[in-house]
PDB file of C-alpha atoms in Angstrom:
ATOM      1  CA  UNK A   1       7.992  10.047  14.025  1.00 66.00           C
ATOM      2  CA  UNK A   2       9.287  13.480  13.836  1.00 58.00           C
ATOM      3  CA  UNK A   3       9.141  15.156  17.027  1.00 47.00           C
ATOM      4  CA  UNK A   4      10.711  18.445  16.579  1.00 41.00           C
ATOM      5  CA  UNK A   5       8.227  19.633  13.603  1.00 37.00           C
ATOM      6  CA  UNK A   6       4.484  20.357  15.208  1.00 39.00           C
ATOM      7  CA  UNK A   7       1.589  20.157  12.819  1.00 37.00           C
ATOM      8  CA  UNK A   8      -2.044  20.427  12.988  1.00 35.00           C
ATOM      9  CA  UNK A   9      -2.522  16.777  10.838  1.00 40.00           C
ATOM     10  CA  UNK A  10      -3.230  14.582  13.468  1.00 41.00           C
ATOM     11  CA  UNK A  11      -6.979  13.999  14.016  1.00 46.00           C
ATOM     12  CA  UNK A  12      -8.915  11.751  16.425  1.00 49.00           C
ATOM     13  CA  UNK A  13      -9.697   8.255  15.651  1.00 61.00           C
ATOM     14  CA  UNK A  14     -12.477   7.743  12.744  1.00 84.00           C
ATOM     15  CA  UNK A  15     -13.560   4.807  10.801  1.00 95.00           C
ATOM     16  CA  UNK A  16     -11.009   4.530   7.917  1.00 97.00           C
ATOM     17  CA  UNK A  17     -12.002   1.640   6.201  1.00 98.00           C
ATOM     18  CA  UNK A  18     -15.245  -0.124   5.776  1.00 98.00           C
ATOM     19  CA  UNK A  19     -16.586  -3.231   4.308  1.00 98.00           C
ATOM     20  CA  UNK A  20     -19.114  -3.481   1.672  1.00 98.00           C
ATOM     21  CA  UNK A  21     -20.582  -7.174   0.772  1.00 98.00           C
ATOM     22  CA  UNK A  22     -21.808  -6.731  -2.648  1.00 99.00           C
ATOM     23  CA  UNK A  23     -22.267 -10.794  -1.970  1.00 99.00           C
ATOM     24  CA  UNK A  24     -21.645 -13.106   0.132  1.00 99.00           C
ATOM     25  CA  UNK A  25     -18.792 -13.943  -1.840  1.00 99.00           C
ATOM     26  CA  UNK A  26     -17.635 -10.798  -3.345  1.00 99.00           C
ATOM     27  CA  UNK A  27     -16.643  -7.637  -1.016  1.00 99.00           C
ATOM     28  CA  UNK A  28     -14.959  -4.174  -1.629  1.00 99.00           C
ATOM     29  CA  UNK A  29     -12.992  -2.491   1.202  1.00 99.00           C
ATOM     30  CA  UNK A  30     -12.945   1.097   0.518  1.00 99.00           C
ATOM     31  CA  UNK A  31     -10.520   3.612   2.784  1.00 99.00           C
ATOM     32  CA  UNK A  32     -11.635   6.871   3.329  1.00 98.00           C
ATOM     33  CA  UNK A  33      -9.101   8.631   5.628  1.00 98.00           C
ATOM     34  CA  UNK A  34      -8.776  12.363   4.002  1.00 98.00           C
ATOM     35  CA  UNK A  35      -7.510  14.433   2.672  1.00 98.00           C
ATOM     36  CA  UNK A  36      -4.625  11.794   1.301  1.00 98.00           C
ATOM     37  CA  UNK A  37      -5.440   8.938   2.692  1.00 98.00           C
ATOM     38  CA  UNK A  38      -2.426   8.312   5.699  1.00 98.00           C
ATOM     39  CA  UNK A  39      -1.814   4.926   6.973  1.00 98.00           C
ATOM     40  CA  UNK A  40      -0.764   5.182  10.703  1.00 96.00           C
ATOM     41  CA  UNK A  41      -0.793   3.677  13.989  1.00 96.00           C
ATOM     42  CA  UNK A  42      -4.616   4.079  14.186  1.00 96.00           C
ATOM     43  CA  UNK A  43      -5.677   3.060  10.847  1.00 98.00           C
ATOM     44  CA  UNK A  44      -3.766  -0.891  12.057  1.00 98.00           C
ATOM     45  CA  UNK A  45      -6.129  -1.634  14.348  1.00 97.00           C
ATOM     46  CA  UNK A  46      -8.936  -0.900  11.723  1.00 98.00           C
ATOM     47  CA  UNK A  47      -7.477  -2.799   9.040  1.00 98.00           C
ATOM     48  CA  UNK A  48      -6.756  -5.845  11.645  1.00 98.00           C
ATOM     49  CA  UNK A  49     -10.306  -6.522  11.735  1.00 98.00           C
ATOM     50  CA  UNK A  50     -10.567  -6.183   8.215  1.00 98.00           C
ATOM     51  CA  UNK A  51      -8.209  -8.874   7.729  1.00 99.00           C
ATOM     52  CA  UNK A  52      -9.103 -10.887  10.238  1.00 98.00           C
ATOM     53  CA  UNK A  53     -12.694 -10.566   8.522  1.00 98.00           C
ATOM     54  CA  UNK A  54     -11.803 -11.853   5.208  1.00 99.00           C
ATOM     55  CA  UNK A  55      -9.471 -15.055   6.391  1.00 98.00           C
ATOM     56  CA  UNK A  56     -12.180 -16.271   8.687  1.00 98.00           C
ATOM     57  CA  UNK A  57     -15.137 -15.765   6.161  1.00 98.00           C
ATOM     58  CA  UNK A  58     -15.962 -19.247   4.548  1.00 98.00           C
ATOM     59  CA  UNK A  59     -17.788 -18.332   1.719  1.00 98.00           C
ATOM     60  CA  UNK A  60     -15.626 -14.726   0.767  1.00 99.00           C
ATOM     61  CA  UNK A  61     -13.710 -15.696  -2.865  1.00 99.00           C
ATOM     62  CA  UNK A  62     -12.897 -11.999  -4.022  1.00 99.00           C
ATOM     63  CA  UNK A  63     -12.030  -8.504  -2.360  1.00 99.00           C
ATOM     64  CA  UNK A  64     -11.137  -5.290  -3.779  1.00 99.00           C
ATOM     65  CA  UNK A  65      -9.743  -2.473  -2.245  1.00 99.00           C
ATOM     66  CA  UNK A  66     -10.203   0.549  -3.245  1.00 99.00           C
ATOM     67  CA  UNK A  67     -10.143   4.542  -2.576  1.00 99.00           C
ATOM     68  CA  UNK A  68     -13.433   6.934  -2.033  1.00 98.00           C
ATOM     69  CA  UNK A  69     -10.975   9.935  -1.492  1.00 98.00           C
ATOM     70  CA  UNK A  70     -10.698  11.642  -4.577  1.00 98.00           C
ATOM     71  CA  UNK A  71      -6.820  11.567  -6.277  1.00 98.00           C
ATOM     72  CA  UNK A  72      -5.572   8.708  -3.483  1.00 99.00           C
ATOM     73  CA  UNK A  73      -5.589   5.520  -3.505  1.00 99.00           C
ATOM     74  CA  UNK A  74      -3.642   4.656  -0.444  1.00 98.00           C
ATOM     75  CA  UNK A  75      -0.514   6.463   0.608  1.00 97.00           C
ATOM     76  CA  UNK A  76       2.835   7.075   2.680  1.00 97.00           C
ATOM     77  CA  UNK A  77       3.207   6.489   6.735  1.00 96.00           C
ATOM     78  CA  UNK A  78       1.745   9.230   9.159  1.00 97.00           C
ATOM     79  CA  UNK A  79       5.034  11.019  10.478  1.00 96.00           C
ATOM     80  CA  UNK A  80       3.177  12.630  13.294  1.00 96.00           C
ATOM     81  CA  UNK A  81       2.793  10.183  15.967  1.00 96.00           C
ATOM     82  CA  UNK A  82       5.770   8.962  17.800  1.00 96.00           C
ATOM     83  CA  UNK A  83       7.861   6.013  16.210  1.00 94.00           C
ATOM     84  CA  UNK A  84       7.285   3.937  19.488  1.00 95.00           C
ATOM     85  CA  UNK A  85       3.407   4.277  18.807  1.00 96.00           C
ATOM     86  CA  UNK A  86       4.034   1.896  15.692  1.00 94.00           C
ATOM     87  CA  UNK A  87       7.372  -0.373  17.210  1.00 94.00           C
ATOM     88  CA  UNK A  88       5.389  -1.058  20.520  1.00 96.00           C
ATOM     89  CA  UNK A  89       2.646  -2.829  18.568  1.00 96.00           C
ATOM     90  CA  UNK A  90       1.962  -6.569  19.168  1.00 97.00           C
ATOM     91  CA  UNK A  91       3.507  -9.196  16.577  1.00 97.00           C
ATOM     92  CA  UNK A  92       0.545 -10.620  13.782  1.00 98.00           C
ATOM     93  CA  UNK A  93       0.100 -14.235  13.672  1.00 98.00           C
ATOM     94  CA  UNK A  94       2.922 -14.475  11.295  1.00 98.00           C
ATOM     95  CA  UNK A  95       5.024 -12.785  14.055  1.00 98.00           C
ATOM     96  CA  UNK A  96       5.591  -9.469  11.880  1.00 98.00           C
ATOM     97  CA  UNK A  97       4.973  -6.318  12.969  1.00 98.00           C
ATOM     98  CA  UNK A  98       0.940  -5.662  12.470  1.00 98.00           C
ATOM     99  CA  UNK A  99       1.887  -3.751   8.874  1.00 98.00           C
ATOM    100  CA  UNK A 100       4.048  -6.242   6.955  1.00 99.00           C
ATOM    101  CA  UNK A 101       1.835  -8.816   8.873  1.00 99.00           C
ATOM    102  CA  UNK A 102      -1.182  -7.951   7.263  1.00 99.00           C
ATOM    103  CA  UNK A 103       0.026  -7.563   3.583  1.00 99.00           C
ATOM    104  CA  UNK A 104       1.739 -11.080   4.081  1.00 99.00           C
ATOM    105  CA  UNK A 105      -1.396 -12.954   5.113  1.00 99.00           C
ATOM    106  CA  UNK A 106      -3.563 -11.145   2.247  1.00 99.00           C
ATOM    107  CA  UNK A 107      -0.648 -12.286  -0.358  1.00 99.00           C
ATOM    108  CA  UNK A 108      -1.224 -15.923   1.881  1.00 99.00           C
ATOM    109  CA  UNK A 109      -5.275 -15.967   2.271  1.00 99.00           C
ATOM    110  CA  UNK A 110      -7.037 -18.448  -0.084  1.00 99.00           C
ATOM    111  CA  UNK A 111      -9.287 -14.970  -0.751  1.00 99.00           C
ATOM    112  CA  UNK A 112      -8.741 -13.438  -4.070  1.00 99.00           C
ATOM    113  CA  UNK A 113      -7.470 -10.084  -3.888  1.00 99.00           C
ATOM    114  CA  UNK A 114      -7.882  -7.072  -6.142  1.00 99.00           C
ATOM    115  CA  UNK A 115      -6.060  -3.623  -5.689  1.00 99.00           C
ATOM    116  CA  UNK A 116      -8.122  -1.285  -7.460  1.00 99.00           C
ATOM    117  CA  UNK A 117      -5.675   2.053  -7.875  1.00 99.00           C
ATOM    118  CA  UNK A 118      -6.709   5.701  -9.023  1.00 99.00           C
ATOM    119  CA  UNK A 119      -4.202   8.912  -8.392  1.00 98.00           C
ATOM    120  CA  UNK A 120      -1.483   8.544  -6.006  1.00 98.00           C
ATOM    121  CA  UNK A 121      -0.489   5.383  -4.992  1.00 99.00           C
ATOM    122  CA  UNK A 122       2.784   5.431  -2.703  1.00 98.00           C
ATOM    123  CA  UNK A 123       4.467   4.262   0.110  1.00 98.00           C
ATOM    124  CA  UNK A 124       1.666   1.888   2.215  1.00 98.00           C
ATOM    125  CA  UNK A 125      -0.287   2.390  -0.940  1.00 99.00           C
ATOM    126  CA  UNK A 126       1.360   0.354  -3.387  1.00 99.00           C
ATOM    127  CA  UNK A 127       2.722  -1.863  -0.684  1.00 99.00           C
ATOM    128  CA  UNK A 128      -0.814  -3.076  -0.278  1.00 99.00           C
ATOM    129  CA  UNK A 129      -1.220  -3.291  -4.104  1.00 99.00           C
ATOM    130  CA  UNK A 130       2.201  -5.383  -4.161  1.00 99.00           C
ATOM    131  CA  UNK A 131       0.792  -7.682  -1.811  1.00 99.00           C
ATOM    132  CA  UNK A 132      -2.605  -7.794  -3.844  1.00 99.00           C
ATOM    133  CA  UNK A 133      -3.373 -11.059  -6.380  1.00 99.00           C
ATOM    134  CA  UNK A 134      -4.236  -8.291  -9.025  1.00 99.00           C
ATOM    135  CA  UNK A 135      -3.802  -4.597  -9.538  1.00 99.00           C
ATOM    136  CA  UNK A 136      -5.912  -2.613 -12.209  1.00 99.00           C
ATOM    137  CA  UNK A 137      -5.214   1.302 -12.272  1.00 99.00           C
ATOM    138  CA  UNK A 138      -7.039   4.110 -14.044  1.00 99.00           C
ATOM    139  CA  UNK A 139      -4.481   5.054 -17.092  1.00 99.00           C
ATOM    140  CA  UNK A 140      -5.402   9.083 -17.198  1.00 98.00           C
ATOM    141  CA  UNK A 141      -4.339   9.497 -13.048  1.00 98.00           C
ATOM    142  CA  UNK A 142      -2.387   6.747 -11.685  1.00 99.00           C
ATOM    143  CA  UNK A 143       0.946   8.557 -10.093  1.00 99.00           C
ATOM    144  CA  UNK A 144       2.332   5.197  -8.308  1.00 99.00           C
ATOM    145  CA  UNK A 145       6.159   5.116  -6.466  1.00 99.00           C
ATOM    146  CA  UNK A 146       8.007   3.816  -3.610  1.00 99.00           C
ATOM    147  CA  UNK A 147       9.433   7.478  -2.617  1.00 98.00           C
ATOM    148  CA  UNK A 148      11.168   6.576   0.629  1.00 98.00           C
ATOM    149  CA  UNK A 149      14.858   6.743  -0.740  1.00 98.00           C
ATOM    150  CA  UNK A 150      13.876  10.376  -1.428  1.00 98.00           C
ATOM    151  CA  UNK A 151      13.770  11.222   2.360  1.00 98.00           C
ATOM    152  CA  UNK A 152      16.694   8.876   3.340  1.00 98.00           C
ATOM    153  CA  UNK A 153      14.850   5.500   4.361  1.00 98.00           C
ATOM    154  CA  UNK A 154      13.729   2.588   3.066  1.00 99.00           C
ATOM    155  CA  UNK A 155      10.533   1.098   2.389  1.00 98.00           C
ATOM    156  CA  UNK A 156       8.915  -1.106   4.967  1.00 98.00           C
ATOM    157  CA  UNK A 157       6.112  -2.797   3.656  1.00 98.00           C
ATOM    158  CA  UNK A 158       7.996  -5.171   1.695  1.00 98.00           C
ATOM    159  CA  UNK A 159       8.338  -4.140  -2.079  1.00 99.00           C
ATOM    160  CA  UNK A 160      12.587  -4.577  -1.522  1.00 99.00           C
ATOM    161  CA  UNK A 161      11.316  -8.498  -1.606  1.00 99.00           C
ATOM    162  CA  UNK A 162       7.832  -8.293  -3.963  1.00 99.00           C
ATOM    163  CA  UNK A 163       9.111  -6.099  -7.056  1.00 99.00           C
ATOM    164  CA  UNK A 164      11.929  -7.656  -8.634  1.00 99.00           C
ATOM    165  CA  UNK A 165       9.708 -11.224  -8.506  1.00 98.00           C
ATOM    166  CA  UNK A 166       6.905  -9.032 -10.106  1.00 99.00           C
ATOM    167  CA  UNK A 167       9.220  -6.701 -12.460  1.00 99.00           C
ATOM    168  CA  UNK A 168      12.443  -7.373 -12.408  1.00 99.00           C
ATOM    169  CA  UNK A 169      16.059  -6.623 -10.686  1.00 99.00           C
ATOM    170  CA  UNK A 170      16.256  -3.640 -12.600  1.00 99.00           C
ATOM    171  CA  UNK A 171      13.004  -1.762 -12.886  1.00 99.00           C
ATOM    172  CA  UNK A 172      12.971  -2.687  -9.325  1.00 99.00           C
ATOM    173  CA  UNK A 173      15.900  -0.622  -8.706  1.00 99.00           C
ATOM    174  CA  UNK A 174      14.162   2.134 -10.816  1.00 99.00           C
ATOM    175  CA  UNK A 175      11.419   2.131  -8.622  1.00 99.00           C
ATOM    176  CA  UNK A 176      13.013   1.841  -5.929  1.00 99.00           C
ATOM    177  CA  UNK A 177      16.058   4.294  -6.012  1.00 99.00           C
ATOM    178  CA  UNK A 178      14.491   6.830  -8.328  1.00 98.00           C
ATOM    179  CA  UNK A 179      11.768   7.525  -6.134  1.00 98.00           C
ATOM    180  CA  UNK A 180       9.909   8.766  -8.415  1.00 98.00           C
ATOM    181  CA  UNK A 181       6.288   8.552  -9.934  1.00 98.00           C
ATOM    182  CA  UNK A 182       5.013   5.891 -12.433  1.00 99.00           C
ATOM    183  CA  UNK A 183       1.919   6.778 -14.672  1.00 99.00           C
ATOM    184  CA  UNK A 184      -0.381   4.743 -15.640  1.00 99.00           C
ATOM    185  CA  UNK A 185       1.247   3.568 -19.237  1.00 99.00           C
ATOM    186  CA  UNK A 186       4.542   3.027 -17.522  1.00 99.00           C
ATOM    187  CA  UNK A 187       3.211   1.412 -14.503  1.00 99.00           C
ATOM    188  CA  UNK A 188       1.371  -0.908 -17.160  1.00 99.00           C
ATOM    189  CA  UNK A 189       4.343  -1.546 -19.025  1.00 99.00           C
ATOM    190  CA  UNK A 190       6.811  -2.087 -16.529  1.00 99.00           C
ATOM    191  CA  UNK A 191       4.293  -4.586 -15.166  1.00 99.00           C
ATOM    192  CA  UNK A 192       3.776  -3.033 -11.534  1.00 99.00           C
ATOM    193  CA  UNK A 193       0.262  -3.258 -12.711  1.00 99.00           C
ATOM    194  CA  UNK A 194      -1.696  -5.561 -14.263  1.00 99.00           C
ATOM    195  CA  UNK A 195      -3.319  -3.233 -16.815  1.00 99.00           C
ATOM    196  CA  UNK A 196      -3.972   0.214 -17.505  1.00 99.00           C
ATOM    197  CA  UNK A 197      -7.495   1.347 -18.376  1.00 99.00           C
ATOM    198  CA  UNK A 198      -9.237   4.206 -19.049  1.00 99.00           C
ATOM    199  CA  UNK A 199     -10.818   5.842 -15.782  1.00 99.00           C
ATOM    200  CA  UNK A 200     -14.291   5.429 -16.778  1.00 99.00           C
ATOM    201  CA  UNK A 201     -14.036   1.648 -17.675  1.00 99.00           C
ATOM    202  CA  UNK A 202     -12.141   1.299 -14.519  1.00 99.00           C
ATOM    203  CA  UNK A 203     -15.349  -0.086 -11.811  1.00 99.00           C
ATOM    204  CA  UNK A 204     -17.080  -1.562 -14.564  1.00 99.00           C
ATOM    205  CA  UNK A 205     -13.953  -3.651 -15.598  1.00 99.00           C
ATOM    206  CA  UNK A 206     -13.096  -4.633 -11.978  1.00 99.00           C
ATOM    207  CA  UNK A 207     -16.741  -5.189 -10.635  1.00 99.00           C
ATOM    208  CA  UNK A 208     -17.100  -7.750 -13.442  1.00 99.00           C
ATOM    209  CA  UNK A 209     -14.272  -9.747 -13.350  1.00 99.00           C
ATOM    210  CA  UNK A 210     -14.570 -10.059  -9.605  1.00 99.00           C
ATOM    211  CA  UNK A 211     -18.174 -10.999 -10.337  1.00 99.00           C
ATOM    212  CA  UNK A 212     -16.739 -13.894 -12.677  1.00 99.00           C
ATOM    213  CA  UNK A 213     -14.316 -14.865 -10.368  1.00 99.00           C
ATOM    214  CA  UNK A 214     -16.880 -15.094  -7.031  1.00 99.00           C
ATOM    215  CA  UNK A 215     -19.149 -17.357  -9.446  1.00 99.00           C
ATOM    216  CA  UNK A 216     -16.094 -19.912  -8.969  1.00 99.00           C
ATOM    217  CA  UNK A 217     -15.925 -23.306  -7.005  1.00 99.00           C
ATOM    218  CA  UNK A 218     -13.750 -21.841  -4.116  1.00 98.00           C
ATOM    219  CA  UNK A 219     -11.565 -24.961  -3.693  1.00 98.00           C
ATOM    220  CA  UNK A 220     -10.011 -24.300  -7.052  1.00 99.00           C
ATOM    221  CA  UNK A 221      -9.501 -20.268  -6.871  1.00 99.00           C
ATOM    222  CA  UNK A 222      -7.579 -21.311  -3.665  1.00 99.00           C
ATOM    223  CA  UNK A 223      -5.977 -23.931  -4.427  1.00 99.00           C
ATOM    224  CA  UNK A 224      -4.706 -22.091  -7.797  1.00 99.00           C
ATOM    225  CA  UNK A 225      -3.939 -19.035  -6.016  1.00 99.00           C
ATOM    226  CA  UNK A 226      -1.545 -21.716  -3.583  1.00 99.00           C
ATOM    227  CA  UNK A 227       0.342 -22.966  -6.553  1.00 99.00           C
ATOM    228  CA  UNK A 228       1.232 -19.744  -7.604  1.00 99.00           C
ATOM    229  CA  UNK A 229       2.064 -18.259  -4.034  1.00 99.00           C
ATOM    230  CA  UNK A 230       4.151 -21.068  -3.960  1.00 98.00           C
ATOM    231  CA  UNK A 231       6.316 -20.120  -7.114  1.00 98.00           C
ATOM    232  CA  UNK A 232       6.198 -15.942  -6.781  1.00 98.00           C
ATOM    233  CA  UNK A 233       5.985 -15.066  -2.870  1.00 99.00           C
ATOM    234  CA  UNK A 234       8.791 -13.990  -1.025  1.00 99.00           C
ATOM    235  CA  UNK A 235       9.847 -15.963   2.094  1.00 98.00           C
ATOM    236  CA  UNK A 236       8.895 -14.466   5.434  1.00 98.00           C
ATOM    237  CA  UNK A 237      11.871 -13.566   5.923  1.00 98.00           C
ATOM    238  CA  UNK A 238      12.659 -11.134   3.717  1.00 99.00           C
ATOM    239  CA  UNK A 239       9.568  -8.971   4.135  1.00 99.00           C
ATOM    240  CA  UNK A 240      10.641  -8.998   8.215  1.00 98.00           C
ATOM    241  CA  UNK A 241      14.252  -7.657   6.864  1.00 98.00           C
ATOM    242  CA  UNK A 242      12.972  -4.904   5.299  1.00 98.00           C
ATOM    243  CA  UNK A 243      10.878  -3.790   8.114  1.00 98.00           C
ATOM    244  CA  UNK A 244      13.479  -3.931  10.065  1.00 98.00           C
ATOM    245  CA  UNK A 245      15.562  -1.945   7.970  1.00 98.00           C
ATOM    246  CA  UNK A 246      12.711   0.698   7.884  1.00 98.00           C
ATOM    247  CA  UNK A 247      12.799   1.314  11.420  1.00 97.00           C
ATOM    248  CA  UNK A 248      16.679   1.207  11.771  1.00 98.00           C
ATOM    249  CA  UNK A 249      16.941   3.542   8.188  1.00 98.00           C
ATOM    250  CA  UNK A 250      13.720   6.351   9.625  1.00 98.00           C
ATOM    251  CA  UNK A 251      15.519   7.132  12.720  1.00 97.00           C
ATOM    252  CA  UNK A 252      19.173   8.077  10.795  1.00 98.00           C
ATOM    253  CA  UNK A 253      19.817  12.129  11.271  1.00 98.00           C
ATOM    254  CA  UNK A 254      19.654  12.329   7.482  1.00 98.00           C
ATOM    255  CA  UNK A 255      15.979  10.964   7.045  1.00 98.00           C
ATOM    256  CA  UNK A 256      14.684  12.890  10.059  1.00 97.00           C
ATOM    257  CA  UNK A 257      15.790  16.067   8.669  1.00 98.00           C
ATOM    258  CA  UNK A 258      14.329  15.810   5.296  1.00 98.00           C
ATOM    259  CA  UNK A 259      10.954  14.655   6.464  1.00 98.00           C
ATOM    260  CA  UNK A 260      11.038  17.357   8.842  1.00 97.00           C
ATOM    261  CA  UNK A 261      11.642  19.466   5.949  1.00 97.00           C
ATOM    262  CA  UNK A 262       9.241  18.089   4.255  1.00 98.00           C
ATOM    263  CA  UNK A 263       6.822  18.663   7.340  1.00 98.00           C
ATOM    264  CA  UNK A 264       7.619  22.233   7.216  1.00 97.00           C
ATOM    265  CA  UNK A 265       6.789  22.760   3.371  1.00 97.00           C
ATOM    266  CA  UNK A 266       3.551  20.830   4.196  1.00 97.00           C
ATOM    267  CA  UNK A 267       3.624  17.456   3.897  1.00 98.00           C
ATOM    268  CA  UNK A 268       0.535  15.734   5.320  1.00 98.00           C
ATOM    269  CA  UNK A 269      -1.441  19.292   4.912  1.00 97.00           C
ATOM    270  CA  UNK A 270      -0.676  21.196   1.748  1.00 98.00           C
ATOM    271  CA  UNK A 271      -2.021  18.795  -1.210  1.00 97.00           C
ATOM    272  CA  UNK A 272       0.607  20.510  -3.563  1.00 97.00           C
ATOM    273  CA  UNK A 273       2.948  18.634  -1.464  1.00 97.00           C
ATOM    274  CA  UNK A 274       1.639  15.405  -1.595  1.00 97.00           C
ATOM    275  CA  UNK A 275       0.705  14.928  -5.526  1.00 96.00           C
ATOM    276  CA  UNK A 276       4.153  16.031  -5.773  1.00 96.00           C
ATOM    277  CA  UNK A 277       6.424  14.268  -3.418  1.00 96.00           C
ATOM    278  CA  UNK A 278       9.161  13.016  -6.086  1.00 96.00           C
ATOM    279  CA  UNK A 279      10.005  16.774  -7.128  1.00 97.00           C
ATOM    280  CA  UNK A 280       9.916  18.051  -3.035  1.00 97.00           C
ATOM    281  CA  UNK A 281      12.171  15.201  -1.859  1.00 97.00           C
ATOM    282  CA  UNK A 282      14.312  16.293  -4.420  1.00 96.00           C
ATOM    283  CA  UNK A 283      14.386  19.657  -3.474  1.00 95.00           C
ATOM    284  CA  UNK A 284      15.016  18.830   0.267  1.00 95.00           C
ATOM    285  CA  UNK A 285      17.846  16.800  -0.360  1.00 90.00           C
ATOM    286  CA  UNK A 286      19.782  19.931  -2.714  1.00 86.00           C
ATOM    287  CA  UNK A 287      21.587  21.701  -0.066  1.00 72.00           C
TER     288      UNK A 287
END
């Protein structure tokens, strides 16, 4: 996305994400793209088939995604291929771009999902746990944020429609237009997560309640899960508008200079950069 800045980052094509069936009706998707776990042109593709996987599945009830990479859960855009590798990209079956497609029909699927969150958790990364059923974090590392508005754009995975339904107008807004990190207390108390526990209860706590849940009749998770899509989802609409406003807002002079800046400093390379992207877009923008 930023052409003038030349970095090293990019790396061929590798399997990202992969599928684990602990049963047939109980699955963990685990991403494993480090060092910080990028979400770009080449990991859609990959997480297509994923999705695909788990709408077409008959007897699949539960899946939780989760992180192998140590200190990332899921995070921001890549910013090194060009913008036209992402806007070129085929409509989903909901006609949305391939990103905000996918989170819509996981929010949609009558599979139960689970976004299991340890250490940073931004940008793609809590867009995905937005469009999750549940999210669980560990309370010692969770660092969660929408940081966009830090480098001059805005978010396009749809947490403009999904957070003030979830938290409200104005922690929203916090969120939001502060940019800035959430631990795992205030992420559990603002409600951007469902709870907060302890890092070593974490699996244990998730593995069993998605056991409980996959024990089940299917026909009533789904058709509970329905009746409450039907009173908390955003409209279609919505997500597509701020998508749209994501690729209009990246390509504004301001934006592309601070995430070149950003680039520069080491974003997408230097790890001090990336656990610490609320105080660096701060310090690109004081000039």
């Amino acid at each position: 996305m930023i052409d003038q800045v030349e970095s090293t980052a990019s790396q061929p094509v590798h399997e990202q994400i992969s599928v684990t069936r602990i049963t047939p009706s109980y699955w963990q998707v685990t991403f494993h793209n480090p060092p910080f776990n990028l979400f770009g042109p080449d990991s859609i593709p990959q997480f297509q088939a994923v999705v695909n996987e788990i709408e077409t599945t008959p007897d699949l009830k539960i899946v939780v995604f989760q992180s192998d990479v140590p200190g990332y859960f899921l995070t921001h855009y890549d910013f090194i291929p060009p913008l036209s590798d992402s806007t070129r990209l085929e409509p989903g079956p909901t006609r949305l771009h391939p990103l905000p497609d996918m989170l819509v029909r996981i929010s949609k699927s009558r599979v139960v999902s689970i976004a299991k969150l340890r250490g940073r958790v931004t940008g793609v990364g809590s867009e995905l746990a937005l469009a999750s059923d549940m999210r669980f974090a560990a309370l010692e590392n969770l660092q969660i944020s929408q940081w966009e508005a830090g480098a001059a754009f805005a978010p396009g995975g749809g947490p403009m429609a999904r957070l003030p339904r979830l938290i409200g107008r104005g922690r929203a807004m916090e969120v939001l237009l502060g940019a800035d990190n959430l631990d795992g207390e205030t992420a559990d108390r603002f409600g951007y997560v469902n709870r907060s526990l302890p890092d070593a209860q974490l699996d244990d706590f998730v593995d069993k309640l998605a056991r409980r849940i996959a024990s089940f009749d299917g026909q009533a998770l789904a058709d509970i899960k329905q009746a409450v899509n039907y009173a908390s989802l955003p409209p279609d609409a919505e997500i597509a508008a701020g998508w749209d406003l994501f690729i209009w807002s990246v390509q504004r002079p301001e934006p592309q200079y601070r995430i070149g800046e950003l680039m520069k400093r080491g974003l997408q390379t230097n790890p001090e950069i990336e656990r610490n992207l609320n105080h660096y877009t701060e310090v690109v923008g004081k000039r």
